[in-house]
XYZ file of C-alpha atoms in Angstrom:
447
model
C 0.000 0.000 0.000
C 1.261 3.394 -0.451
C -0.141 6.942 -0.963
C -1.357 6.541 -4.792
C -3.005 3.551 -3.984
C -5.850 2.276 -1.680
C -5.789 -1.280 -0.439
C -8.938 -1.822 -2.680
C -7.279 -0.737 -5.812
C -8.378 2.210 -6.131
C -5.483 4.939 -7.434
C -5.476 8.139 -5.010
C -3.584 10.431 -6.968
C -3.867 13.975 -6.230
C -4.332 14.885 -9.740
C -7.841 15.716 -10.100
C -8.296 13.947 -13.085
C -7.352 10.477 -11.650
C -8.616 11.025 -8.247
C -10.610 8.453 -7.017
C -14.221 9.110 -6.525
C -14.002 7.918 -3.063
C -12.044 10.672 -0.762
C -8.654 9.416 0.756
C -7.630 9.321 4.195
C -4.495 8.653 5.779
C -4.000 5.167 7.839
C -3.511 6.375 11.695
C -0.161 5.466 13.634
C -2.260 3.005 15.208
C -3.630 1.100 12.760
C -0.313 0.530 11.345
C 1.613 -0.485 14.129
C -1.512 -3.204 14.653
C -0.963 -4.208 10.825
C 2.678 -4.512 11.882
C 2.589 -6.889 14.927
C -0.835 -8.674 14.212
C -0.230 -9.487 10.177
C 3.737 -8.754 10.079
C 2.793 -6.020 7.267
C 4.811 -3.009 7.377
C 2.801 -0.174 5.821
C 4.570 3.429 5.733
C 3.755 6.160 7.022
C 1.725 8.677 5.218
C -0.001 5.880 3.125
C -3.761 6.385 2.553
C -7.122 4.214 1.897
C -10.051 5.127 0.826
C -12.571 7.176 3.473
C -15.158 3.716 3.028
C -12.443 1.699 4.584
C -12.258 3.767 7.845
C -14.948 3.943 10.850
C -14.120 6.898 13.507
C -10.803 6.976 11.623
C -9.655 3.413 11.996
C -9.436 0.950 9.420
C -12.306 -1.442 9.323
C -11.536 -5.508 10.369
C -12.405 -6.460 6.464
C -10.080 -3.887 5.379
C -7.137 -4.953 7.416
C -7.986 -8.705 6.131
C -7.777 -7.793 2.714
C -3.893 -6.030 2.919
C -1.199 -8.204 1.211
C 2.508 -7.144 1.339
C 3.742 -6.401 -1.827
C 7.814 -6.524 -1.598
C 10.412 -7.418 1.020
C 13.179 -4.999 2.501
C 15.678 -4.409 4.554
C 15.577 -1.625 6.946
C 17.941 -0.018 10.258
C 16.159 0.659 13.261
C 17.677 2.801 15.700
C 17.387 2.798 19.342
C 14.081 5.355 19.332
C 12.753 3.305 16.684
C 12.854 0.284 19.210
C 11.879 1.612 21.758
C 8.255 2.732 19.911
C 8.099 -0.731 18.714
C 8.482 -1.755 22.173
C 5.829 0.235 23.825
C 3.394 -0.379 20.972
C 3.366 -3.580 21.644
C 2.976 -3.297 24.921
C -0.251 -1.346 24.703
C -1.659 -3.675 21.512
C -1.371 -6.571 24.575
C -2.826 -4.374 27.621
C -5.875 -3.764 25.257
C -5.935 -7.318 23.826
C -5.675 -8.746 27.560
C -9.157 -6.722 28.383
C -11.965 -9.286 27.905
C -14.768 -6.200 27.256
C -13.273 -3.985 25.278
C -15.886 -1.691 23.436
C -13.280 1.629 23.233
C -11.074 -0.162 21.347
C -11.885 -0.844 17.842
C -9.988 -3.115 16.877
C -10.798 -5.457 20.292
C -13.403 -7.530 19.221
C -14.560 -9.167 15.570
C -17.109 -8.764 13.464
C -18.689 -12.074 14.414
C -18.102 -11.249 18.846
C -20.024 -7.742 18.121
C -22.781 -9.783 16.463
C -22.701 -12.422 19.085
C -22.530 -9.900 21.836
C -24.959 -7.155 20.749
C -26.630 -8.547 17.895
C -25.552 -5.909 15.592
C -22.527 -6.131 13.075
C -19.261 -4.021 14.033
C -19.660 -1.501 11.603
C -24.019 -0.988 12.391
C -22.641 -0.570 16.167
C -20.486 2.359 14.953
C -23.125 4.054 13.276
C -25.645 3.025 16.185
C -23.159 4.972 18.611
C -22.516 7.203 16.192
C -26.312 7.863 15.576
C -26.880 7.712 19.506
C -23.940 9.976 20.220
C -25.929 12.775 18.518
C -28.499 12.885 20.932
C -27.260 14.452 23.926
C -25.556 10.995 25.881
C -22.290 12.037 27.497
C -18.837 10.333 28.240
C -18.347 9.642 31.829
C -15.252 9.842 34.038
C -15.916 6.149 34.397
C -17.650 5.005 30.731
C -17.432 5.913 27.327
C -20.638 6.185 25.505
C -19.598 3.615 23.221
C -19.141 1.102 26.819
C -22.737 2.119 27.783
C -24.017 1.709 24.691
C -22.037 -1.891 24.448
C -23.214 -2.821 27.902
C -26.673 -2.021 27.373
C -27.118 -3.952 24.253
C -24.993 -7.193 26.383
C -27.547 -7.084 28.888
C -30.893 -7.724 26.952
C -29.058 -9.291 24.084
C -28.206 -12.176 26.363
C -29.769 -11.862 29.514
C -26.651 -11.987 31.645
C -26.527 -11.373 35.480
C -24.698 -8.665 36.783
C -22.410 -11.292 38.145
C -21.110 -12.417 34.854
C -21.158 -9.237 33.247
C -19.039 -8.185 36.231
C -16.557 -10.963 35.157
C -16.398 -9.340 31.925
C -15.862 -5.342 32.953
C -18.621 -3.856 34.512
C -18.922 -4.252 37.745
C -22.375 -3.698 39.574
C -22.400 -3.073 43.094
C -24.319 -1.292 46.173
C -23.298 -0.127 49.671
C -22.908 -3.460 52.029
C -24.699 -4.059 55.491
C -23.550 -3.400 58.689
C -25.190 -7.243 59.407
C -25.073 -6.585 63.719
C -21.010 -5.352 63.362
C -20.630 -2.018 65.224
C -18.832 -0.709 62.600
C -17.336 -1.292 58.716
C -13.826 -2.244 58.264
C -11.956 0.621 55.897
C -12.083 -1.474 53.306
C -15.861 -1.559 52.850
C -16.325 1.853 54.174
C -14.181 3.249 51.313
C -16.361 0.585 49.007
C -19.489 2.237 50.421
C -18.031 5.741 49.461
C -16.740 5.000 46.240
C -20.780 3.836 45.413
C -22.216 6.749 46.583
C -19.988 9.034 44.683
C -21.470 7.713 41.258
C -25.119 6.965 42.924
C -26.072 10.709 43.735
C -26.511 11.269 40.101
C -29.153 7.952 39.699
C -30.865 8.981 43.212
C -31.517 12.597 41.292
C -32.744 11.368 38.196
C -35.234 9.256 40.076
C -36.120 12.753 42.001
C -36.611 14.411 38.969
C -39.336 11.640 37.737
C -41.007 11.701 40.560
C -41.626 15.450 40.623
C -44.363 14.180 38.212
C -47.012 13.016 41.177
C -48.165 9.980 38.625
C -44.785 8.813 38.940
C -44.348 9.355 42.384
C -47.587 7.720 43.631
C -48.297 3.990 43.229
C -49.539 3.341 39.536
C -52.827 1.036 38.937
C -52.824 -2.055 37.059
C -54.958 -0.638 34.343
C -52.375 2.472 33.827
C -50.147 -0.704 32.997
C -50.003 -0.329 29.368
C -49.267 2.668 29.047
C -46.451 3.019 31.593
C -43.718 2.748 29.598
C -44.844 5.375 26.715
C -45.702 7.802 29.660
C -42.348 7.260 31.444
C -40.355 7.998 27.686
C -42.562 11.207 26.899
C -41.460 12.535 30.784
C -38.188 11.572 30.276
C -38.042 13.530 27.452
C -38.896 16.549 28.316
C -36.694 16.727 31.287
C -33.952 15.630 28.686
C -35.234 18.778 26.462
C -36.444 21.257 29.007
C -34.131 21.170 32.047
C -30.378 21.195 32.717
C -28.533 18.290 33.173
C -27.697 17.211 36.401
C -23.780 16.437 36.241
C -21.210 17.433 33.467
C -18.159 16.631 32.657
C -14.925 18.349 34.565
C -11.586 18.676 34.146
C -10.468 17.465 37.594
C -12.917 14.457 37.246
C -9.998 12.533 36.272
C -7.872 13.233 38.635
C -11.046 12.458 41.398
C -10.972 8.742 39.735
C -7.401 8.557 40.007
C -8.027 9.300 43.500
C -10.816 6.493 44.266
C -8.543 4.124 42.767
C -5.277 4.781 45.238
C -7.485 4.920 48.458
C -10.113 2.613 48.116
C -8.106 -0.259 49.480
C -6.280 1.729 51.452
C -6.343 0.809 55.451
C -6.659 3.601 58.033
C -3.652 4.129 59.696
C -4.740 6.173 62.447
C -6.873 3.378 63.387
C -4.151 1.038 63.132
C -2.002 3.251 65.329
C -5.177 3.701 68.534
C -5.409 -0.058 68.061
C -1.660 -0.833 68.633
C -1.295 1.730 71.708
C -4.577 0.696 73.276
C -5.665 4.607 73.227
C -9.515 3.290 72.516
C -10.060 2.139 75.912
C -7.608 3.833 78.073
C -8.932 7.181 79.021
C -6.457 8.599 80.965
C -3.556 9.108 78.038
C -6.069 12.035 76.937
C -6.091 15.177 78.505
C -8.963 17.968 77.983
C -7.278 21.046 76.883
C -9.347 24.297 75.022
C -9.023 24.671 71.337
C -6.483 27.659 71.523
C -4.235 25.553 72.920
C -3.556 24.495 69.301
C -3.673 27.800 67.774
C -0.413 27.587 66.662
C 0.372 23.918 65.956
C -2.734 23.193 63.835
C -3.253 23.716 60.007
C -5.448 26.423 58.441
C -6.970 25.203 55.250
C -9.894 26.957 53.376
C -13.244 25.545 52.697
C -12.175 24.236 49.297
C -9.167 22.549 50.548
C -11.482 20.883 53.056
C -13.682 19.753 50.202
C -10.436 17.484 49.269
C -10.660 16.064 52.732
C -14.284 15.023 52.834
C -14.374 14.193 48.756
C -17.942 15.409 49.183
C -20.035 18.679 50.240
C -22.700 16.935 52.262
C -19.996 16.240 55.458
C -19.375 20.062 55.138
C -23.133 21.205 55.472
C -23.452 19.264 58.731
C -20.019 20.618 59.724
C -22.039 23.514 61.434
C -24.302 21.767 63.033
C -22.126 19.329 65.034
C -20.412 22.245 65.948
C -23.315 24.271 67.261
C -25.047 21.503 68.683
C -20.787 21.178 71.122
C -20.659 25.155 71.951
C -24.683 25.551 72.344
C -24.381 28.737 70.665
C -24.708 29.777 67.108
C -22.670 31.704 66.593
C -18.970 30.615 65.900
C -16.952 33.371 65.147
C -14.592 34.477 68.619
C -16.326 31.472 70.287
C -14.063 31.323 73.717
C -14.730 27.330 74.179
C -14.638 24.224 72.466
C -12.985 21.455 74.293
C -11.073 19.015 72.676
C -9.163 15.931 74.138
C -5.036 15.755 73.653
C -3.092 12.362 73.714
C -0.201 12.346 76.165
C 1.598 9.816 73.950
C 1.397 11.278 70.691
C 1.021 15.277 71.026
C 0.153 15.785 67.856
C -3.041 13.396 68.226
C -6.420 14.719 69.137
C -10.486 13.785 69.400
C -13.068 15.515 69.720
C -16.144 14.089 71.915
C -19.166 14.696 69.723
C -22.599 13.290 70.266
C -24.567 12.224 67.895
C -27.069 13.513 65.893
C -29.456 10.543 65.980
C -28.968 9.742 69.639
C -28.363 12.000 72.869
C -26.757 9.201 74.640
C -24.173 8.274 72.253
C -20.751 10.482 72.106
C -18.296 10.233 69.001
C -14.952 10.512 69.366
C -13.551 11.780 65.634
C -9.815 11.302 65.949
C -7.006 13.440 63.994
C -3.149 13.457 63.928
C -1.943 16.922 62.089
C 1.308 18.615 61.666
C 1.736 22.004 61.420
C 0.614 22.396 57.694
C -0.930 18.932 57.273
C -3.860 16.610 57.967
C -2.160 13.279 58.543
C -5.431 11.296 58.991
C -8.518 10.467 60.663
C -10.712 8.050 62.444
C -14.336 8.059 64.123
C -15.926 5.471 66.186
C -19.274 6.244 64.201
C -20.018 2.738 61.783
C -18.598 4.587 58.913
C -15.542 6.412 60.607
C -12.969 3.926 59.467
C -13.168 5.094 56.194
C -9.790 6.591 54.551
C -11.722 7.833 51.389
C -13.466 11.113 52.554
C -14.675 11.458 56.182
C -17.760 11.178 58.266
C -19.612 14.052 59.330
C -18.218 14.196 63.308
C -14.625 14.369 61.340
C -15.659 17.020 58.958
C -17.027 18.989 61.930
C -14.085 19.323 64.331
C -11.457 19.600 60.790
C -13.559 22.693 59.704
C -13.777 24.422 63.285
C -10.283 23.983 64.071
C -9.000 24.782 60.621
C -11.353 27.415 58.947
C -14.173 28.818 61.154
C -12.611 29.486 64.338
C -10.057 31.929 62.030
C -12.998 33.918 60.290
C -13.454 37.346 61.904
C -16.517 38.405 59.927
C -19.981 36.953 61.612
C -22.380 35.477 59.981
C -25.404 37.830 58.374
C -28.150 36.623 61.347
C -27.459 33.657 62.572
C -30.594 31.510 63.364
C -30.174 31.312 67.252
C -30.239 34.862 67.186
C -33.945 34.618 66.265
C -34.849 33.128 70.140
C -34.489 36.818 71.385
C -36.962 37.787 69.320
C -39.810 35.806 70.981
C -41.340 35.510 74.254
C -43.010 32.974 75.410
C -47.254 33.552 75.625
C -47.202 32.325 79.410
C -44.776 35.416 80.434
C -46.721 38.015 78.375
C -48.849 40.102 81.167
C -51.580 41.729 79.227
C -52.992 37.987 77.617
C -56.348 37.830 78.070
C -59.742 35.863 76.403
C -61.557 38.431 74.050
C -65.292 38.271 73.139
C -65.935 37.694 69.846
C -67.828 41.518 69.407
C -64.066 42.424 70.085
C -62.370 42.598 67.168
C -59.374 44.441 67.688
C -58.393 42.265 70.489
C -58.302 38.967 68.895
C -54.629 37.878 69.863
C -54.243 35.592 72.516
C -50.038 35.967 72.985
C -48.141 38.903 71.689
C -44.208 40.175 70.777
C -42.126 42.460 72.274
């Protein structure tokens, strides 16, 4: 093959006169190293085909079949030139080792995209291609053309989740706590991991059910037309109404990020564990927080947003802290106890009871250094957790690293709003008034 000629025959010169009806393309880099290792066919580089031969710019399966070498040389490779060869290869058997490959073209045959999705390699292109048109998205975990691939898997063949787990996807939900007191780290970093890509299901589900038909039990003889009904509302929140995630440039670096910590065991719980500091109460002594004024870390609210890999431990942050000062408002607050390990200076907790319980006390536990988080644990059943935090965590990072530094109040903060009432029983002139009295129809009244 070279740059006059297509693989089919067809002569590509540039003269217009000779030019080939069909437009020529050049051969990518990658289709002709896989030509080079897969049919030991060296084709140069800047050789075309014709535009019929190509799908999304790679050379169609047929098209590869049909290339025949048409001379033998000799040629000097140097030490760059190996080197490519080298990792080429080694990518061309990453992707080839991937059972479920839909990104990569060249992964599966003609005959496993008809087997798999009932459609032929090239319709599935144009499907996705078709389908690609109408508003679907790439993911920082799927390609459209996975979904797509996936989708078409699972009522093709009717395979479980299981299997289809076996082969890429993997389908999973946040375990049980099954009578333990709490999750291990490795399951609580599971269970966060889940809920980081379930938000986005949870609010499509939210925005169905803002129709009340959806959102109420549906009658037997609504039945048959369910489905019709459910694809026209669908629709127009498609049309009508933002979407509800979109794609970011630091998404990436967020999956990289899953991916390190998931399996990642807490230290600091490790390190309690070891020194028996869980049951021993008298290595921890009860100082005030500005005792660590100067030995703790000041971070902003968006560096604390790295810390919880979420916003909803942040909007509770407040309230844990309220509900430990009984006041409202934060700023120059004179007391907030915190406990101090003897052993390890640089190793505090900070009792906090729980929101769902008055009985129950947390104790969120933090080792710092002067310009670091180290790392955390709670005794709460998902406080083990490496990947993000819980909520008591959150609370006592954000007080002792952001809000305890702001000078500015808040604009009215809601506790304020108690001085503003008093209650009926302490007002002097209440009184019962006749009903021919009707300027006097209050039975309590406001300072």
């Amino acid at each position: 093959m070279s740059d006059r000629y297509c693989l089919c025959g067809a002569r590509l010169d540039r003269s217009s006169a000779v030019r080939s009806l069909k437009s020529p393309s050049n051969i990518s880099s990658e289709d002709r190293y896989f030509i080079f290792f897969t049919r030991n066919i060296w084709i140069s580089e800047g050789a075309r085909c014709c535009s019929d031969h190509l799908v999304n710019h790679q050379l169609k399966q047929e098209a590869i079949d049909q290339i025949k070498p048409v001379s033998i040389r000799q040629e000097e490779l140097n030490s760059a030139d190996v080197q490519l060869l080298l990792n080429k290869s080694q990518i061309i058997l990453e992707n080839q080792n991937k059972k479920f490959n839909f990104d990569d073209l060249l992964g599966l045959t003609d005959d496993e995209y008809r087997l798999l999705t009932s459609l032929s390699k090239d319709d599935f292109n144009k499907f996705v291609k078709t389908v690609s048109s109408s508003g679907i998205r790439n993911s920082s975990n799927r390609s459209i053309r996975t979904a797509i691939g996936i989708y078409l898997c699972k009522i093709r063949l009717g395979l479980s989740n299981r299997l289809l787990a076996s082969l890429g996807l993997d389908v999973a939900m946040p375990p049980f706590l099954d009578g333990k007191r709490q999750f291990s780290s490795e399951e609580a970093n599971q269970s966060r991991c889940i809920t980081k890509v379930r938000w986005v299901v949870e609010a499509a589900n939210r925005r169905i059910k803002q129709f009340k038909y959806f959102a109420n039990t549906v009658q037997n003889s609504s039945l048959p037309y369910l489905e019709s009904d459910l694809s026209i509302v669908c629709s127009l929140i498609n049309r009508y109404q933002t979407p509800i995630a979109t794609s970011k440039p630091e998404d990436k670096g967020i999956g990289e990020k899953i991916m390190r910590l998931i399996n990642q065991k807490n230290k600091i719980q490790l390190l309690l564990e070891e020194n028996n500091l869980l049951r021993r109460s008298s290595q921890w002594e009860t100082i005030n927080h500005d005792q660590l004024m100067d030995s703790f870390p000041i971070m902003s609210e968006e560096d604390m947003g790295d810390l919880t890999f979420g916003v909803f431990q942040l909007k509770r942050a407040r309230a844990y802290a309220e509900e430990k000062c009984s006041i409202t408002d934060l700023t120059g607050i004179g007391k907030y106890s915190i406990q101090r390990c003897l052993m390890i200076p640089n190793l505090i907790r900070v009792p906090t009871k729980s929101a769902y319980a008055d009985r129950i006390t947390h104790h969120p536990t933090i080792q710092f250094t002067d310009d670091h988080i180290l790392g955390w644990w709670c005794d709460c059943y998902i406080g083990g957790r490496f990947l993000g935090c819980c909520s008591h965590i959150s609370s006592a990072i954000w007080f002792l690293c952001c809000e305890r530094w702001q000078t500015r109040k808040r604009h009215m903060p809601s506790g304020t709003y108690m001085s503003l009432a008093i209650d009926a029983i302490q007002v002097s002139d209440f009184y019962d008034s006749s009903d021919d009295d009707d300027d006097d129809t209050s039975l309590y009244s406001l300072s």
